[in-house]
mmCIF file of C-alpha atoms and ligand atoms in Angstrom:
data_model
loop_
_atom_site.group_PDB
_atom_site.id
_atom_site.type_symbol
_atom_site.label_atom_id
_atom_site.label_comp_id
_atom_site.label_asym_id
_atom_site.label_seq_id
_atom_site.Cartn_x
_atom_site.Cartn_y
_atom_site.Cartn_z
ATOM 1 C CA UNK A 1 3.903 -36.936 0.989
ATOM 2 C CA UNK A 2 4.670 -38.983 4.289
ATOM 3 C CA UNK A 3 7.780 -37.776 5.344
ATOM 4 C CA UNK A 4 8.455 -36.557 8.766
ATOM 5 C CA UNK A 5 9.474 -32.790 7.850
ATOM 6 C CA UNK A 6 11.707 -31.162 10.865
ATOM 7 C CA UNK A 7 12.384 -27.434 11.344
ATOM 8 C CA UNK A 8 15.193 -25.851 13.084
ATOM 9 C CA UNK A 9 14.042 -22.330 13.752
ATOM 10 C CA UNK A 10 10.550 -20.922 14.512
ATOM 11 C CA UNK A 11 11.223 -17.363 14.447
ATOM 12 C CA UNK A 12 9.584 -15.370 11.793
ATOM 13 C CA UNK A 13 10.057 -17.705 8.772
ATOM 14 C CA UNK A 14 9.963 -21.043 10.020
ATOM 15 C CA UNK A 15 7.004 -20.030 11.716
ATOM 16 C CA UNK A 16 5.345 -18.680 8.082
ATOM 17 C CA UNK A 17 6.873 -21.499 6.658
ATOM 18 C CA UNK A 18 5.225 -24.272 9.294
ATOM 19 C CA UNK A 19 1.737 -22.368 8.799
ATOM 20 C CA UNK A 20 1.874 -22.230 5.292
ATOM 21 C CA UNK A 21 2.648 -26.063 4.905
ATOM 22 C CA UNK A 22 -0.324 -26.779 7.003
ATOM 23 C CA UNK A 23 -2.693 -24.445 5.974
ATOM 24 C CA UNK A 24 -2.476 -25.387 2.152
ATOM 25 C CA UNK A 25 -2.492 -28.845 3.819
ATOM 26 C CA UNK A 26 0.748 -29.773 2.255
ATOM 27 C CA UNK A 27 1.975 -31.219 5.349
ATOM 28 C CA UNK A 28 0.206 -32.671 8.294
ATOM 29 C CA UNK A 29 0.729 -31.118 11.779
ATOM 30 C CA UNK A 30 1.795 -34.813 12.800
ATOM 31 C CA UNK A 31 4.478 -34.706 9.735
ATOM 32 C CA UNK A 32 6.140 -31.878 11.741
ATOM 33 C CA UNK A 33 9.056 -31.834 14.107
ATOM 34 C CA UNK A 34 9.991 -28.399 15.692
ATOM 35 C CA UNK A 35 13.343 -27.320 17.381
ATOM 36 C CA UNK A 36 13.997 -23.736 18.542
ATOM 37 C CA UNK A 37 16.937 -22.132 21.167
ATOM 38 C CA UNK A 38 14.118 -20.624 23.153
ATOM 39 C CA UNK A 39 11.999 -23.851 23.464
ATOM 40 C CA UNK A 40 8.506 -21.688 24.445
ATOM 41 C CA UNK A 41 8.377 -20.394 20.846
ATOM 42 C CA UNK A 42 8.581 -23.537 19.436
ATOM 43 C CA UNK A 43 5.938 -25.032 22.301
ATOM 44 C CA UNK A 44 3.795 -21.818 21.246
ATOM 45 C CA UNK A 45 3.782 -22.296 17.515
ATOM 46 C CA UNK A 46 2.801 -26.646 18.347
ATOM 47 C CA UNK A 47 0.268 -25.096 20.740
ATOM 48 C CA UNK A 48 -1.801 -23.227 17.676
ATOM 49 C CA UNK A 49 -1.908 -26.976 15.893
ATOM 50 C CA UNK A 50 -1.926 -30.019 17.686
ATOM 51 C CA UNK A 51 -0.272 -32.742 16.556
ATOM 52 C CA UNK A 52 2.937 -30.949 16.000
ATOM 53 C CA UNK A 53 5.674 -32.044 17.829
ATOM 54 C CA UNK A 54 8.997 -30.942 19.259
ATOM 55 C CA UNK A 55 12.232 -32.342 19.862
ATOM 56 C CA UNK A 56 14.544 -32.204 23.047
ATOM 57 C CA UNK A 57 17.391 -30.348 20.945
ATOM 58 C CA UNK A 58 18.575 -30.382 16.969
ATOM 59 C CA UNK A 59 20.502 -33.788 17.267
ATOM 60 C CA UNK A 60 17.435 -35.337 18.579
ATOM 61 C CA UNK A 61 15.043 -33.676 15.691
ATOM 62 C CA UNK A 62 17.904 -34.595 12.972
ATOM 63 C CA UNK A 63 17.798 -38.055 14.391
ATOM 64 C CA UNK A 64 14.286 -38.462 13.426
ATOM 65 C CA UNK A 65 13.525 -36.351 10.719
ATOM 66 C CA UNK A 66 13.389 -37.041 6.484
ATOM 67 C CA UNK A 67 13.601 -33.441 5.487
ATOM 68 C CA UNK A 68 15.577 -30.931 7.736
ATOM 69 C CA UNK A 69 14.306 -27.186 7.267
ATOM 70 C CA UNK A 70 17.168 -25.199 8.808
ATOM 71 C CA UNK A 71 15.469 -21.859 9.624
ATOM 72 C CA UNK A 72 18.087 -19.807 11.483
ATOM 73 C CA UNK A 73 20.219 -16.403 11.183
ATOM 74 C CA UNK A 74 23.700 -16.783 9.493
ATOM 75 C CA UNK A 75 25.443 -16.450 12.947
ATOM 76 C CA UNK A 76 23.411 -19.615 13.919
ATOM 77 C CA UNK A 77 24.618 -21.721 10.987
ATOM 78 C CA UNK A 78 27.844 -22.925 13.264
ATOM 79 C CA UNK A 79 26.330 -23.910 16.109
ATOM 80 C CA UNK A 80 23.501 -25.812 14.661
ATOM 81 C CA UNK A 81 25.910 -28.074 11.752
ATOM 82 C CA UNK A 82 28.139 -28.434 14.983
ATOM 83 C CA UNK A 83 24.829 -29.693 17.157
ATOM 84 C CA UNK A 84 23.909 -31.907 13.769
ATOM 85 C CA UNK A 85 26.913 -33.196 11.986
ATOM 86 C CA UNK A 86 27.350 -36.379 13.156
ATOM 87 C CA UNK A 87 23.710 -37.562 13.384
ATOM 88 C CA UNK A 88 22.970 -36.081 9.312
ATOM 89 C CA UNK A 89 22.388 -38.991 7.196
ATOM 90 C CA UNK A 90 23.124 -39.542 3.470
ATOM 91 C CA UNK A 91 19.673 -40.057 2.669
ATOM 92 C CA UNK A 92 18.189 -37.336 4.682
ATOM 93 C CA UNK A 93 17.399 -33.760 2.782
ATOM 94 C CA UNK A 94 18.923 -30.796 4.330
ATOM 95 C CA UNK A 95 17.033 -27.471 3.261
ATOM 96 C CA UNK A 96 18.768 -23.799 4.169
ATOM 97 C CA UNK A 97 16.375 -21.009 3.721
ATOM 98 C CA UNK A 98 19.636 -18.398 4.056
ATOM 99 C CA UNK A 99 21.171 -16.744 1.256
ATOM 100 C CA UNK A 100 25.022 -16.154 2.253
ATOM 101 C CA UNK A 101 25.420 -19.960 3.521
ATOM 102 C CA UNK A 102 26.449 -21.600 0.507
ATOM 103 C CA UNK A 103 25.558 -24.770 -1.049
ATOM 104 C CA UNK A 104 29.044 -26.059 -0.993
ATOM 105 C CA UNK A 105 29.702 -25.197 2.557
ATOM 106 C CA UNK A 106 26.984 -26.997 3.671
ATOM 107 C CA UNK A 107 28.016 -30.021 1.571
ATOM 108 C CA UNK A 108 31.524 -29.638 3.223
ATOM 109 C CA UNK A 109 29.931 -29.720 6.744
ATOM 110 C CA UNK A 110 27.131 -32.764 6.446
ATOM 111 C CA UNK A 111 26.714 -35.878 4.333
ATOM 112 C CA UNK A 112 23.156 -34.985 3.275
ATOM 113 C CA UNK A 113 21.668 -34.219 0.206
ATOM 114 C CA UNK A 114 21.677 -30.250 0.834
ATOM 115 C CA UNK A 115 19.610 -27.549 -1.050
ATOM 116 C CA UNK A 116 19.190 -23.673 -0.678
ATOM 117 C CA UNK A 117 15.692 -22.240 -1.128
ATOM 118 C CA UNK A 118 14.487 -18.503 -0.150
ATOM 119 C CA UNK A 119 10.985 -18.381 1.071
ATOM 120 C CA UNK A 120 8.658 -15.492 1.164
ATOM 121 C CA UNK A 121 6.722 -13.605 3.493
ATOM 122 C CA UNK A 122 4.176 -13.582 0.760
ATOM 123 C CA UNK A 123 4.094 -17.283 1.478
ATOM 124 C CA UNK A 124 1.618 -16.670 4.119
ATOM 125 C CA UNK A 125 -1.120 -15.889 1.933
ATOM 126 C CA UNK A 126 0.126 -18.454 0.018
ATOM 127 C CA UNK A 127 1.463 -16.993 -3.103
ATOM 128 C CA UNK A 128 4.837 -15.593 -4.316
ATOM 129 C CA UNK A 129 7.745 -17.104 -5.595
ATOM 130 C CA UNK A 130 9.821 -19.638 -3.524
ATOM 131 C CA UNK A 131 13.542 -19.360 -4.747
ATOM 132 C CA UNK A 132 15.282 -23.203 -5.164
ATOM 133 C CA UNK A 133 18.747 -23.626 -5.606
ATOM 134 C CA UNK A 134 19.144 -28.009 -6.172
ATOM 135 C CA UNK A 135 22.895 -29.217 -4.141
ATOM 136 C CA UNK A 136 24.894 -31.540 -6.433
ATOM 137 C CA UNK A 137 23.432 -34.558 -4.277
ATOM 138 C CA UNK A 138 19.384 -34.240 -4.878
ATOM 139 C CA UNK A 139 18.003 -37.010 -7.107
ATOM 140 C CA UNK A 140 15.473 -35.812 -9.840
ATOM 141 C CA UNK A 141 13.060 -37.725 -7.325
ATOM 142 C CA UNK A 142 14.471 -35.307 -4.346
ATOM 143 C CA UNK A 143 14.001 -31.861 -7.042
ATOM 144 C CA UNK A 144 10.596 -33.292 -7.812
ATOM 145 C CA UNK A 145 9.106 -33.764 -4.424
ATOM 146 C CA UNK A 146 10.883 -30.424 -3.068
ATOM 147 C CA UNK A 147 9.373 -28.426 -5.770
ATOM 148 C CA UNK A 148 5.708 -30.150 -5.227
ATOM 149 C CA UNK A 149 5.665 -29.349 -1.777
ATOM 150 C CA UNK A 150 6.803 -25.705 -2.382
ATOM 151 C CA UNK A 151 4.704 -25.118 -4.614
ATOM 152 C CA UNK A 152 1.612 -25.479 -2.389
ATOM 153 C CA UNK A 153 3.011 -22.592 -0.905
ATOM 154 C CA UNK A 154 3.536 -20.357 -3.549
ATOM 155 C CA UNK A 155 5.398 -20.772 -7.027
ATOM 156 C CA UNK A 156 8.983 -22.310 -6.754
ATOM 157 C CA UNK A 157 11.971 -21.343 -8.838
ATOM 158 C CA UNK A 158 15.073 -22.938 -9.661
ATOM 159 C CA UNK A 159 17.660 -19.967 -9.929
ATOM 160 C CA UNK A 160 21.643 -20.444 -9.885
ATOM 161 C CA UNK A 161 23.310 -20.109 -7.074
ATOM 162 C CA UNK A 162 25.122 -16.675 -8.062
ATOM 163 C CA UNK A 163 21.802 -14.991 -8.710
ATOM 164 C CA UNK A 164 20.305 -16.183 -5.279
ATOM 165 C CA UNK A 165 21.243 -12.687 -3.958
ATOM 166 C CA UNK A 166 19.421 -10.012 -6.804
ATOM 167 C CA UNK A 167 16.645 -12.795 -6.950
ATOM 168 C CA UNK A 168 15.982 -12.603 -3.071
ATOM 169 C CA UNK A 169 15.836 -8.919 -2.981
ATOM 170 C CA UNK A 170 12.687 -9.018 -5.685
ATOM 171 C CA UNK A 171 11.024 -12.249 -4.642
ATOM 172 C CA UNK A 172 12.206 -11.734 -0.856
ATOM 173 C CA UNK A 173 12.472 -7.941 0.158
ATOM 174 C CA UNK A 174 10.459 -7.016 -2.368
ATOM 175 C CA UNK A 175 7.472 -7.013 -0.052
ATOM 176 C CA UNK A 176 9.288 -4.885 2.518
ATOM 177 C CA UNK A 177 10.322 -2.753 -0.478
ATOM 178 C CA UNK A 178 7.302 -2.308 -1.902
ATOM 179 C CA UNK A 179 5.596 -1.960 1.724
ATOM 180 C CA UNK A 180 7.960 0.959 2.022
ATOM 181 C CA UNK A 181 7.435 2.681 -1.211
ATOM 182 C CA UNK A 182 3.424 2.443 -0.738
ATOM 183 C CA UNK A 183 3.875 3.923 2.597
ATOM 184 C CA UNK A 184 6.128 6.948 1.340
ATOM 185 C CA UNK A 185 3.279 7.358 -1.438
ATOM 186 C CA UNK A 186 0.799 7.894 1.033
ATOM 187 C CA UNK A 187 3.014 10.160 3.339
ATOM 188 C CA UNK A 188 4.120 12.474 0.331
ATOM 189 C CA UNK A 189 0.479 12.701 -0.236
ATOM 190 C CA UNK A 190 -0.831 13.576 2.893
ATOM 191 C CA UNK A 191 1.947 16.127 3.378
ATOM 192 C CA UNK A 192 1.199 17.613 0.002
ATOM 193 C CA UNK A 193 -2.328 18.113 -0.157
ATOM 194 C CA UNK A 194 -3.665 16.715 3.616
ATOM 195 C CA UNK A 195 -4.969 14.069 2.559
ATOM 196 C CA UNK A 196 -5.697 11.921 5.834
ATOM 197 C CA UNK A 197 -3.529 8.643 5.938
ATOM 198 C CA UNK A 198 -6.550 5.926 6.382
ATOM 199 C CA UNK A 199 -8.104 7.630 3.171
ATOM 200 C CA UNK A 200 -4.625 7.250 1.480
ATOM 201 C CA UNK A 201 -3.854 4.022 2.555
ATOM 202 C CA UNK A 202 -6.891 2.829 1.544
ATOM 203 C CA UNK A 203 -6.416 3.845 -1.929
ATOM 204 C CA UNK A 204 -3.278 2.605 -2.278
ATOM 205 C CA UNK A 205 -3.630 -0.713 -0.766
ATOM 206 C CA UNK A 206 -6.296 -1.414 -3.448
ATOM 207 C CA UNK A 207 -4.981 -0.070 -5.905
ATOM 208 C CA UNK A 208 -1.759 -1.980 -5.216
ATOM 209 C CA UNK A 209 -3.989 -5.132 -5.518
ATOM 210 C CA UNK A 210 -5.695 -4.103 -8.606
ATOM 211 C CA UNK A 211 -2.805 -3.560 -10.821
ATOM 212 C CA UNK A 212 -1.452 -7.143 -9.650
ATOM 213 C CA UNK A 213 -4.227 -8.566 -10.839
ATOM 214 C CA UNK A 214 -4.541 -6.570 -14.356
ATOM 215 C CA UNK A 215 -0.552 -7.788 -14.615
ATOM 216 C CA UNK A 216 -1.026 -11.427 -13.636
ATOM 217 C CA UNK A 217 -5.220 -12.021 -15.114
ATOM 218 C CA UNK A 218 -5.566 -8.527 -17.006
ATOM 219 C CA UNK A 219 -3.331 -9.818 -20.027
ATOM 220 C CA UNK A 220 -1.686 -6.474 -19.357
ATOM 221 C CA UNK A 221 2.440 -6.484 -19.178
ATOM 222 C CA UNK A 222 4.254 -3.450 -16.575
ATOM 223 C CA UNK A 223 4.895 -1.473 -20.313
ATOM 224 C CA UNK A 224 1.272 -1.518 -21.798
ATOM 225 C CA UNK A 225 -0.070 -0.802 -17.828
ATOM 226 C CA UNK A 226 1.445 2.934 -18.124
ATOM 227 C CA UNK A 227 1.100 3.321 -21.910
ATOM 228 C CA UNK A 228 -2.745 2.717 -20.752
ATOM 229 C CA UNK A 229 -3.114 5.508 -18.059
ATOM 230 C CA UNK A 230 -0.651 7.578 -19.888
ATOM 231 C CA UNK A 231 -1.744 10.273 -22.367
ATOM 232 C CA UNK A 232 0.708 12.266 -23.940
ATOM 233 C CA UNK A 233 1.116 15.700 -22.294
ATOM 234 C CA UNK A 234 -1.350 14.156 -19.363
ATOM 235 C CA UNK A 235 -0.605 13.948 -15.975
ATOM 236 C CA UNK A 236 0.380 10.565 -15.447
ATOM 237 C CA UNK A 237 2.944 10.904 -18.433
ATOM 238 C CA UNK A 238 4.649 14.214 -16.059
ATOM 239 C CA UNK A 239 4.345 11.799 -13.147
ATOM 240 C CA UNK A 240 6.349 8.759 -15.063
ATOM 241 C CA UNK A 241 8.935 10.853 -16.479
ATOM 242 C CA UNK A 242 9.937 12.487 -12.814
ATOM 243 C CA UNK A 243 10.033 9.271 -11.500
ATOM 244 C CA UNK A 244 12.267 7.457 -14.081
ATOM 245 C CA UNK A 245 14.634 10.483 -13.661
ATOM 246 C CA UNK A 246 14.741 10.376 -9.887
ATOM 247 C CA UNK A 247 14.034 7.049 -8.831
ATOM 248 C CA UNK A 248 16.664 5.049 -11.078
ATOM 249 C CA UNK A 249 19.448 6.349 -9.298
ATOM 250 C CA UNK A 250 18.304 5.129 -6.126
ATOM 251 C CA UNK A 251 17.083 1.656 -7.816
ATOM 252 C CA UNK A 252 20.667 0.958 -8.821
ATOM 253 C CA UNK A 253 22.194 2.433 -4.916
ATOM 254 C CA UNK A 254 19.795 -0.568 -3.146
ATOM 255 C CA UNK A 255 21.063 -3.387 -5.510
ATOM 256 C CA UNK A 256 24.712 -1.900 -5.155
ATOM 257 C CA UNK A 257 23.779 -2.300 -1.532
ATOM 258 C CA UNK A 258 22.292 -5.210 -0.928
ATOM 259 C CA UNK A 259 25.011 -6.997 -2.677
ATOM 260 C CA UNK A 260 27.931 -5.237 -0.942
ATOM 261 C CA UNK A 261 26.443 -6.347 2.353
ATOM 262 C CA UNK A 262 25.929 -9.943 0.922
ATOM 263 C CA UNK A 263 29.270 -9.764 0.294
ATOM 264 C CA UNK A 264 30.434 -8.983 3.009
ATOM 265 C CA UNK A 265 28.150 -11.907 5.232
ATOM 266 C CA UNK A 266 28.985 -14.476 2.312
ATOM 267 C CA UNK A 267 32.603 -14.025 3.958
ATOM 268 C CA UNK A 268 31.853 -13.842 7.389
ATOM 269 C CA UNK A 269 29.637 -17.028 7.227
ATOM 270 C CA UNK A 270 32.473 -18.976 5.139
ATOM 271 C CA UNK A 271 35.053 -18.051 8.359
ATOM 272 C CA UNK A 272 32.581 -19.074 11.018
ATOM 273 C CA UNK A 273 31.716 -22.435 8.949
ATOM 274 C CA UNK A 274 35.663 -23.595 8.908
ATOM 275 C CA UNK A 275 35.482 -27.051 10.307
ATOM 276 C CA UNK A 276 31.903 -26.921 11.069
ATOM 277 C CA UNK A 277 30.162 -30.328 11.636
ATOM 278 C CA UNK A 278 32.740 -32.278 12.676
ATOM 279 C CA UNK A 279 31.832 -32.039 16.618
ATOM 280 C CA UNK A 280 28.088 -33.630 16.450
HETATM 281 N N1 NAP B 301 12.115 -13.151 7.420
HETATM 282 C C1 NAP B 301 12.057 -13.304 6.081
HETATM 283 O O1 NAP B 301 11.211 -12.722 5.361
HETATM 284 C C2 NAP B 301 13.043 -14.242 5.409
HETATM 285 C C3 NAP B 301 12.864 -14.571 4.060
HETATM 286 C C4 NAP B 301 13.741 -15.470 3.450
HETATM 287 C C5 NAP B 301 14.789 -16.008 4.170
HETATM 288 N N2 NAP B 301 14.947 -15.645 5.470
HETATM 289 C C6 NAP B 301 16.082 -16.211 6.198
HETATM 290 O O2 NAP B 301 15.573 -17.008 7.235
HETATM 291 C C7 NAP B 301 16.524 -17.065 8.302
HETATM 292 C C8 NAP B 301 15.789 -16.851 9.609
HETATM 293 O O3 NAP B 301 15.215 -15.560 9.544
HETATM 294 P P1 NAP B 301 14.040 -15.146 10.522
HETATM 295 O O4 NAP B 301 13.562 -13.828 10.038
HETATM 296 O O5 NAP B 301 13.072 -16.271 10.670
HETATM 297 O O6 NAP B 301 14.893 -14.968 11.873
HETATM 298 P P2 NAP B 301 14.350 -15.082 13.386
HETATM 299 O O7 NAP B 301 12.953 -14.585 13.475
HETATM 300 O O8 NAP B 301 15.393 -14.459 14.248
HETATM 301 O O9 NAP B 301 14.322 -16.662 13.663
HETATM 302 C C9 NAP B 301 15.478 -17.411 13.833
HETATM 303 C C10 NAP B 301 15.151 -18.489 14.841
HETATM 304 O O10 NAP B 301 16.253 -19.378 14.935
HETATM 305 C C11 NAP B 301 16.351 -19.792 16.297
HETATM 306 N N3 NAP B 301 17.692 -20.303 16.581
HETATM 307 C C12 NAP B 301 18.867 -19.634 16.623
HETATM 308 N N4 NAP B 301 19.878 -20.474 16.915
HETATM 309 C C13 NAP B 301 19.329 -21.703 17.059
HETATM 310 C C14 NAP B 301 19.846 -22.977 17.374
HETATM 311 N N5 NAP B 301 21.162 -23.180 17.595
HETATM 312 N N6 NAP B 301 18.984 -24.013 17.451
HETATM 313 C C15 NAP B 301 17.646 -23.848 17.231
HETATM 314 N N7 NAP B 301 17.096 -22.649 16.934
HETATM 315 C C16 NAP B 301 17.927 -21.603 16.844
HETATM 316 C C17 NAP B 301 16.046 -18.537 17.075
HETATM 317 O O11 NAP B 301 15.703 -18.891 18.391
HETATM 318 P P3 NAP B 301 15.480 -17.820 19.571
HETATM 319 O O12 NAP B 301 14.011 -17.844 19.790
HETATM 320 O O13 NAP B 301 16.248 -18.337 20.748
HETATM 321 O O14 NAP B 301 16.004 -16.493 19.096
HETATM 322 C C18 NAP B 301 14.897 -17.938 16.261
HETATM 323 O O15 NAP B 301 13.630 -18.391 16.694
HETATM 324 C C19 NAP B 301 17.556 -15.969 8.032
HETATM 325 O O16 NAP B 301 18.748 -16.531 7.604
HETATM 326 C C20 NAP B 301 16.936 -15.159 6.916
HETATM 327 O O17 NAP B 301 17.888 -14.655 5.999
HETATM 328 C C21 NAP B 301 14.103 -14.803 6.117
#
């Protein structure tokens, strides 16, 4: 691909997201325009690969750029379509990575061909899934280069818009999640029997990795995994019934809450984006 690819936003993920692109060579560091608020991050992350380049502000980066990566926090969203609206070009791809800014906001604030995706942390290693969520204005040519260059970064997947939220919170939180769980495993253990928390970790970590692989190159699914290590009456069996009576409950509380809070910053965004992009 020879586009010139521009990010707005080099905090935590359009910093993974810049990395990933060049280390699975995807992109070229000269293919890559930066633009941050705090201009030493962006000089910092163009520092680690020469050739990069940054723009004087978003307007100018816009300007010049065929894809636009907008990398920011929901909050940000007005003041960057404000900073890009009139310089955003019909031709030009516009890329959110933010879950409550909607597609059809962002169509009502800038000309461009507009799409949603959610990347992954996991994208640093990269593998996981990259969410992608098409606007009404991509070509199948747009869809088709999008998706190529996503998936050198991990595996992209087209999801509707109104499961963007429940499909972020696997593909997206899911490693903080997961992190979390792992860590409580370990904790419960050590307090439990003493264990020491390097020896625990240790096991865990590995054996986190090893069942990922026996589920994605083992041919084994998530049911015929426990019905494996299970035996009737066994220990594992008394281990998987406490935990489908206890940890359900709690399942369903974080999806209740994740979505209640989406909900509420779906509304707050669409407020703050009233008129946005007509000042650029
Ligand atoms: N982190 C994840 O795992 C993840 C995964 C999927 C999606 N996302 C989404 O990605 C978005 C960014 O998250 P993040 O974790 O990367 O946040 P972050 O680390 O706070 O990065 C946001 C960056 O945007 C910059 N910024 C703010 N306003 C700007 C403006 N007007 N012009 C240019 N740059 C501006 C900030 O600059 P300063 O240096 O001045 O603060 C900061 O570097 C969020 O909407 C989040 O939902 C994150």
């Amino acid at each position: 691909m020879n586009k010139l690819v521009g990010f707005i936003g080099t905090g935590s993920m359009g910093q993974t997201l810049v990395e990933a692109l060049i280390r699975s060579k995807a992109l070229r560091p000269s293919q890559i325009l930066l633009s941050n608020r705090t201009r030493s991050k962006a000089e910092s992350l163009a520092e680690s690969h020469p050739g990069i380049r940054i723009a004087e502000n978003n307007a100018e980066l816009v300007r010049k750029a065929d894809w636009v990566f907008l990398c920011v926090k929901p909050r940000d969203y007005r003041d960057v379509l404000d900073e890009i609206g009139g310089r955003a070009g019909k031709e030009q791809m516009i890329i959110s990575i933010t879950s409550p800014v909607m597609i059809r906001d962002l169509e009502a604030a800038l000309p461009s061909k507009i799409a949603k995706i959610i990347p992954s942390i996991t994208h640093a290693v990269l593998d996981g899934t990259c969410l992608f969520i098409p606007g009404s204005r991509l070509t199948l040519r747009d869809r088709e280069e999008l998706l190529n260059l996503l998936s050198a970064i991990g595996t992209p997947l087209e999801i509707d818009e109104r499961h963007c939220r429940v499909a972020s919170d696997l593909a997206s939180c899911g490693p903080a999640f997961l992190a979390r769980f792992l860590e409580q495993l370990a904790r419960a253990a050590g307090e439990v029997t003493g264990l020491p928390r390097d020896t625990a970790l240790l096991l865990i970590i590995r054996m986190a990795l090893g069942t990922a692989r026996m589920l994605t190159e083992g041919g084994f699914t998530l049911e015929s995994l426990q019905e494996r290590v299970a035996v009737p009456g066994g220990i594992t069996r008394k281990g998987l019934d406490l935990l489908e009576r206890e940890l359900d409950p709690v399942l369903i509380r974080l999806f209740r809450l994740t979505h209640a809070k989406f909900v509420e910053d779906v509304e707050k965004v669409r407020q703050s984006l009233q008129g946005a992009g007509s000042k650029g």
